[in-house]
PDB file of C-alpha atoms in Angstrom:
ATOM      1  CA  MET A   1      75.789 -41.679  29.869  1.00  0.00           C
ATOM      2  CA  GLU A   2      77.743 -43.623  32.560  1.00  0.00           C
ATOM      3  CA  ASP A   3      77.755 -43.770  35.949  1.00  0.00           C
ATOM      4  CA  ALA A   4      80.557 -44.090  38.743  1.00  0.00           C
ATOM      5  CA  LEU A   5      80.198 -48.005  38.595  1.00  0.00           C
ATOM      6  CA  GLY A   6      80.869 -47.899  34.481  1.00  0.00           C
ATOM      7  CA  ASN A   7      76.817 -48.768  34.150  1.00  0.00           C
ATOM      8  CA  ARG A   8      76.309 -47.128  31.037  1.00  0.00           C
ATOM      9  CA  ILE A   9      72.997 -46.155  28.796  1.00  0.00           C
ATOM     10  CA  GLU A  10      73.678 -45.988  25.203  1.00  0.00           C
ATOM     11  CA  TYR A  11      71.467 -43.553  22.598  1.00  0.00           C
ATOM     12  CA  LYS A  12      71.948 -44.795  19.146  1.00  0.00           C
ATOM     13  CA  TRP A  13      70.613 -41.867  16.294  1.00  0.00           C
ATOM     14  CA  ARG A  14      70.371 -42.163  12.847  1.00  0.00           C
ATOM     15  CA  ARG A  15      71.356 -39.532  10.192  1.00  0.00           C
ATOM     16  CA  VAL A  16      68.100 -38.986   7.876  1.00  0.00           C
ATOM     17  CA  PHE A  17      68.204 -37.262   4.656  1.00  0.00           C
ATOM     18  CA  GLN A  18      66.013 -35.328   2.550  1.00  0.00           C
ATOM     19  CA  GLU A  19      65.447 -33.170  -0.211  1.00  0.00           C
ATOM     20  CA  GLY A  20      65.681 -29.272   0.536  1.00  0.00           C
ATOM     21  CA  PRO A  21      67.273 -26.961   2.808  1.00  0.00           C
ATOM     22  CA  TYR A  22      67.406 -29.062   5.761  1.00  0.00           C
ATOM     23  CA  ALA A  23      69.396 -31.609   4.155  1.00  0.00           C
ATOM     24  CA  THR A  24      69.975 -33.883   7.228  1.00  0.00           C
ATOM     25  CA  TYR A  25      68.885 -33.906  10.942  1.00  0.00           C
ATOM     26  CA  LEU A  26      69.024 -36.806  13.271  1.00  0.00           C
ATOM     27  CA  SER A  27      66.463 -39.146  14.833  1.00  0.00           C
ATOM     28  CA  LEU A  28      66.829 -41.253  17.786  1.00  0.00           C
ATOM     29  CA  GLU A  29      66.633 -44.784  16.834  1.00  0.00           C
ATOM     30  CA  SER A  30      66.743 -47.023  20.175  1.00  0.00           C
ATOM     31  CA  ILE A  31      68.279 -46.671  23.939  1.00  0.00           C
ATOM     32  CA  GLU A  32      70.112 -49.798  25.540  1.00  0.00           C
ATOM     33  CA  TYR A  33      70.311 -49.754  29.000  1.00  0.00           C
ATOM     34  CA  THR A  34      73.195 -51.060  31.779  1.00  0.00           C
ATOM     35  CA  VAL A  35      75.909 -51.729  29.506  1.00  0.00           C
ATOM     36  CA  ASN A  36      78.738 -52.384  31.687  1.00  0.00           C
ATOM     37  CA  SER A  37      81.841 -53.287  29.649  1.00  0.00           C
ATOM     38  CA  ALA A  38      84.352 -53.660  32.798  1.00  0.00           C
ATOM     39  CA  ALA A  39      82.065 -56.017  33.928  1.00  0.00           C
ATOM     40  CA  GLY A  40      81.474 -57.852  30.705  1.00  0.00           C
ATOM     41  CA  LEU A  41      77.464 -57.091  30.910  1.00  0.00           C
ATOM     42  CA  VAL A  42      76.029 -56.268  27.611  1.00  0.00           C
ATOM     43  CA  PRO A  43      72.751 -54.111  28.159  1.00  0.00           C
ATOM     44  CA  HIS A  44      69.740 -56.433  29.421  1.00  0.00           C
ATOM     45  CA  ALA A  45      67.090 -54.030  27.580  1.00  0.00           C
ATOM     46  CA  LYS A  46      66.288 -51.815  24.541  1.00  0.00           C
ATOM     47  CA  VAL A  47      63.901 -49.285  23.837  1.00  0.00           C
ATOM     48  CA  GLU A  48      63.218 -49.092  20.004  1.00  0.00           C
ATOM     49  CA  LEU A  49      61.498 -45.685  18.464  1.00  0.00           C
ATOM     50  CA  VAL A  50      59.513 -46.553  14.949  1.00  0.00           C
ATOM     51  CA  TYR A  51      59.349 -43.327  12.640  1.00  0.00           C
ATOM     52  CA  ALA A  52      56.476 -43.010   9.866  1.00  0.00           C
ATOM     53  CA  PRO A  53      58.187 -44.235   6.564  1.00  0.00           C
ATOM     54  CA  ALA A  54      57.605 -40.702   5.081  1.00  0.00           C
ATOM     55  CA  LEU A  55      57.678 -37.167   6.195  1.00  0.00           C
ATOM     56  CA  THR A  56      54.158 -35.212   5.777  1.00  0.00           C
ATOM     57  CA  MET A  57      54.736 -31.781   4.652  1.00  0.00           C
ATOM     58  CA  CYS A  58      52.307 -29.152   3.543  1.00  0.00           C
ATOM     59  CA  PRO A  59      52.592 -27.722  -0.416  1.00  0.00           C
ATOM     60  CA  GLY A  60      55.197 -25.116  -0.683  1.00  0.00           C
ATOM     61  CA  SER A  61      56.491 -25.831   2.978  1.00  0.00           C
ATOM     62  CA  SER A  62      60.020 -27.424   3.633  1.00  0.00           C
ATOM     63  CA  VAL A  63      59.267 -27.806   7.006  1.00  0.00           C
ATOM     64  CA  PRO A  64      57.831 -31.310   8.025  1.00  0.00           C
ATOM     65  CA  THR A  65      54.324 -31.262   9.853  1.00  0.00           C
ATOM     66  CA  GLY A  66      54.923 -31.169  13.674  1.00  0.00           C
ATOM     67  CA  ALA A  67      59.001 -30.119  13.434  1.00  0.00           C
ATOM     68  CA  THR A  68      60.802 -27.629  14.996  1.00  0.00           C
ATOM     69  CA  LEU A  69      63.515 -25.087  13.643  1.00  0.00           C
ATOM     70  CA  ASP A  70      65.864 -24.966  16.455  1.00  0.00           C
ATOM     71  CA  TYR A  71      68.998 -22.091  16.148  1.00  0.00           C
ATOM     72  CA  ARG A  72      70.242 -22.724  19.743  1.00  0.00           C
ATOM     73  CA  GLU A  73      73.824 -23.877  18.780  1.00  0.00           C
ATOM     74  CA  GLY A  74      74.410 -21.293  16.402  1.00  0.00           C
ATOM     75  CA  PHE A  75      73.060 -22.912  12.966  1.00  0.00           C
ATOM     76  CA  ARG A  76      69.894 -24.372  11.715  1.00  0.00           C
ATOM     77  CA  LYS A  77      68.699 -27.796  12.788  1.00  0.00           C
ATOM     78  CA  LEU A  78      65.728 -29.376  12.368  1.00  0.00           C
ATOM     79  CA  LEU A  79      63.804 -31.229  15.106  1.00  0.00           C
ATOM     80  CA  GLY A  80      61.181 -33.867  15.572  1.00  0.00           C
ATOM     81  CA  ALA A  81      60.735 -34.126  11.125  1.00  0.00           C
ATOM     82  CA  GLN A  82      59.467 -37.700  11.543  1.00  0.00           C
ATOM     83  CA  THR A  83      56.187 -39.099  12.894  1.00  0.00           C
ATOM     84  CA  LEU A  84      56.867 -41.392  15.934  1.00  0.00           C
ATOM     85  CA  THR A  85      54.221 -44.418  15.328  1.00  0.00           C
ATOM     86  CA  GLU A  86      55.554 -47.072  17.427  1.00  0.00           C
ATOM     87  CA  ILE A  87      57.489 -47.474  20.709  1.00  0.00           C
ATOM     88  CA  LYS A  88      58.726 -51.271  21.266  1.00  0.00           C
ATOM     89  CA  VAL A  89      60.214 -52.424  24.379  1.00  0.00           C
ATOM     90  CA  HIS A  90      62.776 -55.611  24.525  1.00  0.00           C
ATOM     91  CA  VAL A  91      64.351 -57.357  26.954  1.00  0.00           C
ATOM     92  CA  ARG A  92      66.982 -59.989  27.320  1.00  0.00           C
ATOM     93  CA  ASP A  93      66.259 -63.414  29.650  1.00  0.00           C
ATOM     94  CA  THR A  94      70.095 -63.916  30.008  1.00  0.00           C
ATOM     95  CA  GLN A  95      73.153 -62.171  28.835  1.00  0.00           C
ATOM     96  CA  ALA A  96      73.523 -64.705  26.273  1.00  0.00           C
ATOM     97  CA  ALA A  97      70.241 -63.970  24.735  1.00  0.00           C
ATOM     98  CA  SER A  98      68.757 -62.128  21.581  1.00  0.00           C
ATOM     99  CA  TYR A  99      66.458 -59.362  22.496  1.00  0.00           C
ATOM    100  CA  VAL A 100      62.883 -60.299  22.778  1.00  0.00           C
ATOM    101  CA  LEU A 101      59.882 -57.882  22.285  1.00  0.00           C
ATOM    102  CA  ARG A 102      57.785 -58.086  25.741  1.00  0.00           C
ATOM    103  CA  HIS A 103      55.992 -54.457  25.033  1.00  0.00           C
ATOM    104  CA  ARG A 104      54.392 -52.275  22.423  1.00  0.00           C
ATOM    105  CA  TYR A 105      53.242 -49.008  22.087  1.00  0.00           C
ATOM    106  CA  GLN A 106      51.070 -47.420  18.977  1.00  0.00           C
ATOM    107  CA  ILE A 107      50.437 -44.133  18.882  1.00  0.00           C
ATOM    108  CA  GLY A 108      47.445 -42.565  16.762  1.00  0.00           C
ATOM    109  CA  TYR A 109      47.391 -38.819  15.822  1.00  0.00           C
ATOM    110  CA  ASP A 110      44.802 -36.524  15.255  1.00  0.00           C
ATOM    111  CA  SER A 111      44.693 -36.495  10.953  1.00  0.00           C
ATOM    112  CA  ALA A 112      42.725 -32.778  11.118  1.00  0.00           C
ATOM    113  CA  ALA A 113      45.542 -31.349  13.585  1.00  0.00           C
ATOM    114  CA  GLN A 114      47.882 -32.048  10.994  1.00  0.00           C
ATOM    115  CA  ALA A 115      45.848 -30.956   7.893  1.00  0.00           C
ATOM    116  CA  CYS A 116      47.395 -27.991   5.729  1.00  0.00           C
ATOM    117  CA  GLY A 117      45.249 -25.027   4.396  1.00  0.00           C
ATOM    118  CA  GLN A 118      43.843 -24.547   8.202  1.00  0.00           C
ATOM    119  CA  ALA A 119      43.795 -21.085  10.179  1.00  0.00           C
ATOM    120  CA  TYR A 120      46.672 -22.703  11.683  1.00  0.00           C
ATOM    121  CA  THR A 121      49.781 -24.479  11.594  1.00  0.00           C
ATOM    122  CA  PRO A 122      49.321 -27.706  10.924  1.00  0.00           C
ATOM    123  CA  PHE A 123      50.782 -30.151  14.280  1.00  0.00           C
ATOM    124  CA  ARG A 124      50.871 -33.670  15.522  1.00  0.00           C
ATOM    125  CA  GLN A 125      48.328 -34.119  18.189  1.00  0.00           C
ATOM    126  CA  ILE A 126      48.472 -37.565  19.753  1.00  0.00           C
ATOM    127  CA  THR A 127      44.722 -39.107  20.333  1.00  0.00           C
ATOM    128  CA  ALA A 128      45.351 -42.392  21.385  1.00  0.00           C
ATOM    129  CA  ILE A 129      48.213 -44.905  22.762  1.00  0.00           C
ATOM    130  CA  THR A 130      47.810 -48.695  22.339  1.00  0.00           C
ATOM    131  CA  GLU A 131      49.992 -51.154  24.202  1.00  0.00           C
ATOM    132  CA  THR A 132      50.333 -54.215  24.044  1.00  0.00           C
ATOM    133  CA  ALA A 133      51.892 -56.715  26.150  1.00  0.00           C
ATOM    134  CA  ILE A 134      53.825 -60.001  25.317  1.00  0.00           C
ATOM    135  CA  SER A 135      54.499 -62.791  27.863  1.00  0.00           C
ATOM    136  CA  PRO A 136      57.172 -65.002  27.947  1.00  0.00           C
ATOM    137  CA  LEU A 137      55.532 -67.617  26.324  1.00  0.00           C
ATOM    138  CA  GLY A 138      54.508 -65.068  23.627  1.00  0.00           C
ATOM    139  CA  VAL A 139      50.926 -64.353  24.030  1.00  0.00           C
ATOM    140  CA  ALA A 140      50.265 -60.933  23.222  1.00  0.00           C
ATOM    141  CA  THR A 141      47.038 -58.761  24.805  1.00  0.00           C
ATOM    142  CA  THR A 142      46.296 -55.810  23.981  1.00  0.00           C
ATOM    143  CA  LEU A 143      44.967 -53.532  26.444  1.00  0.00           C
ATOM    144  CA  PRO A 144      42.142 -50.945  26.222  1.00  0.00           C
ATOM    145  CA  ALA A 145      43.808 -48.146  24.279  1.00  0.00           C
ATOM    146  CA  THR A 146      44.448 -44.710  26.392  1.00  0.00           C
ATOM    147  CA  THR A 147      43.021 -41.482  24.741  1.00  0.00           C
ATOM    148  CA  PHE A 148      42.915 -38.205  24.771  1.00  0.00           C
ATOM    149  CA  GLU A 149      40.285 -35.378  23.605  1.00  0.00           C
ATOM    150  CA  TYR A 150      41.754 -31.963  23.489  1.00  0.00           C
ATOM    151  CA  GLY A 151      39.796 -28.199  23.062  1.00  0.00           C
ATOM    152  CA  ASP A 152      39.156 -26.539  19.637  1.00  0.00           C
ATOM    153  CA  TYR A 153      42.966 -25.691  18.303  1.00  0.00           C
ATOM    154  CA  GLY A 154      41.335 -23.286  15.991  1.00  0.00           C
ATOM    155  CA  PRO A 155      43.162 -19.693  15.700  1.00  0.00           C
ATOM    156  CA  VAL A 156      43.490 -17.434  18.721  1.00  0.00           C
ATOM    157  CA  THR A 157      45.168 -13.651  17.886  1.00  0.00           C
ATOM    158  CA  ASN A 158      46.599 -11.558  19.879  1.00  0.00           C
ATOM    159  CA  ALA A 159      46.848  -7.639  19.173  1.00  0.00           C
ATOM    160  CA  PRO A 160      50.328  -6.484  20.824  1.00  0.00           C
ATOM    161  CA  ASN A 161      49.757  -5.241  24.442  1.00  0.00           C
ATOM    162  CA  VAL A 162      46.729  -7.112  24.825  1.00  0.00           C
ATOM    163  CA  PRO A 163      45.889 -10.379  26.866  1.00  0.00           C
ATOM    164  CA  THR A 164      44.863 -13.466  24.670  1.00  0.00           C
ATOM    165  CA  THR A 165      41.840 -15.486  26.429  1.00  0.00           C
ATOM    166  CA  VAL A 166      40.758 -18.337  25.449  1.00  0.00           C
ATOM    167  CA  THR A 167      37.096 -19.701  25.970  1.00  0.00           C
ATOM    168  CA  GLY A 168      34.518 -21.905  25.548  1.00  0.00           C
ATOM    169  CA  LEU A 169      37.208 -24.779  25.594  1.00  0.00           C
ATOM    170  CA  PRO A 170      36.356 -28.088  27.194  1.00  0.00           C
ATOM    171  CA  PRO A 171      38.399 -29.633  29.548  1.00  0.00           C
ATOM    172  CA  TYR A 172      41.479 -32.021  28.622  1.00  0.00           C
ATOM    173  CA  VAL A 173      40.333 -35.313  29.684  1.00  0.00           C
ATOM    174  CA  VAL A 174      42.701 -38.934  29.409  1.00  0.00           C
ATOM    175  CA  THR A 175      40.699 -42.070  29.243  1.00  0.00           C
ATOM    176  CA  LEU A 176      42.984 -44.563  30.446  1.00  0.00           C
ATOM    177  CA  GLY A 177      41.089 -48.410  29.859  1.00  0.00           C
ATOM    178  CA  GLY A 178      37.553 -46.857  30.334  1.00  0.00           C
ATOM    179  CA  GLY A 179      37.665 -44.550  33.180  1.00  0.00           C
ATOM    180  CA  LYS A 180      38.318 -40.563  32.612  1.00  0.00           C
ATOM    181  CA  ARG A 181      40.047 -38.573  33.914  1.00  0.00           C
ATOM    182  CA  ASN A 182      39.436 -34.641  34.031  1.00  0.00           C
ATOM    183  CA  LEU A 183      42.913 -32.880  33.582  1.00  0.00           C
ATOM    184  CA  SER A 184      41.425 -29.222  33.900  1.00  0.00           C
ATOM    185  CA  ARG A 185      42.995 -28.674  37.383  1.00  0.00           C
ATOM    186  CA  LEU A 186      46.695 -28.764  36.301  1.00  0.00           C
ATOM    187  CA  SER A 187      48.776 -26.087  36.396  1.00  0.00           C
ATOM    188  CA  TYR A 188      50.931 -25.041  33.367  1.00  0.00           C
ATOM    189  CA  VAL A 189      54.307 -23.623  34.483  1.00  0.00           C
TER     190      VAL A 189
END
């Protein structure tokens, strides 16, 4: 992606291979910011995405937990097969310098939501994000985790032409460094 002045964002993808009907898929590996070849500038920042080393699948399934099958381009494509476990943010202090890690975000998931053999399709549900900031002196500071609470993800059935009403769910709550925010008043479009 490039603007009128030649500033560019570079997305780097990795082709991932696996056994089965979805032999290959693409996985976003990193994003580098403000490359400008005409001005002789290398990127000054990079976001790196780290995934779990193995795919998780229920017995008898060829689709990884949390993945989506997509047919929008006229052929079958597997999206989101890998579990994102960490996001790393790197910067360069000068154009000649190497990247230095400045922030790390570790992502935790609800293992019960991913369990096989339930009355619902297993899925990935984020329960916590923990940020670690690294100072220019290399001192790491880990902040309190931002946690997420959700309602019951049990089965909801819907007969044809009968509206489904889900009742008894607790409000969606996000905990930010010890303080809770109630998200039950949000509108979903």
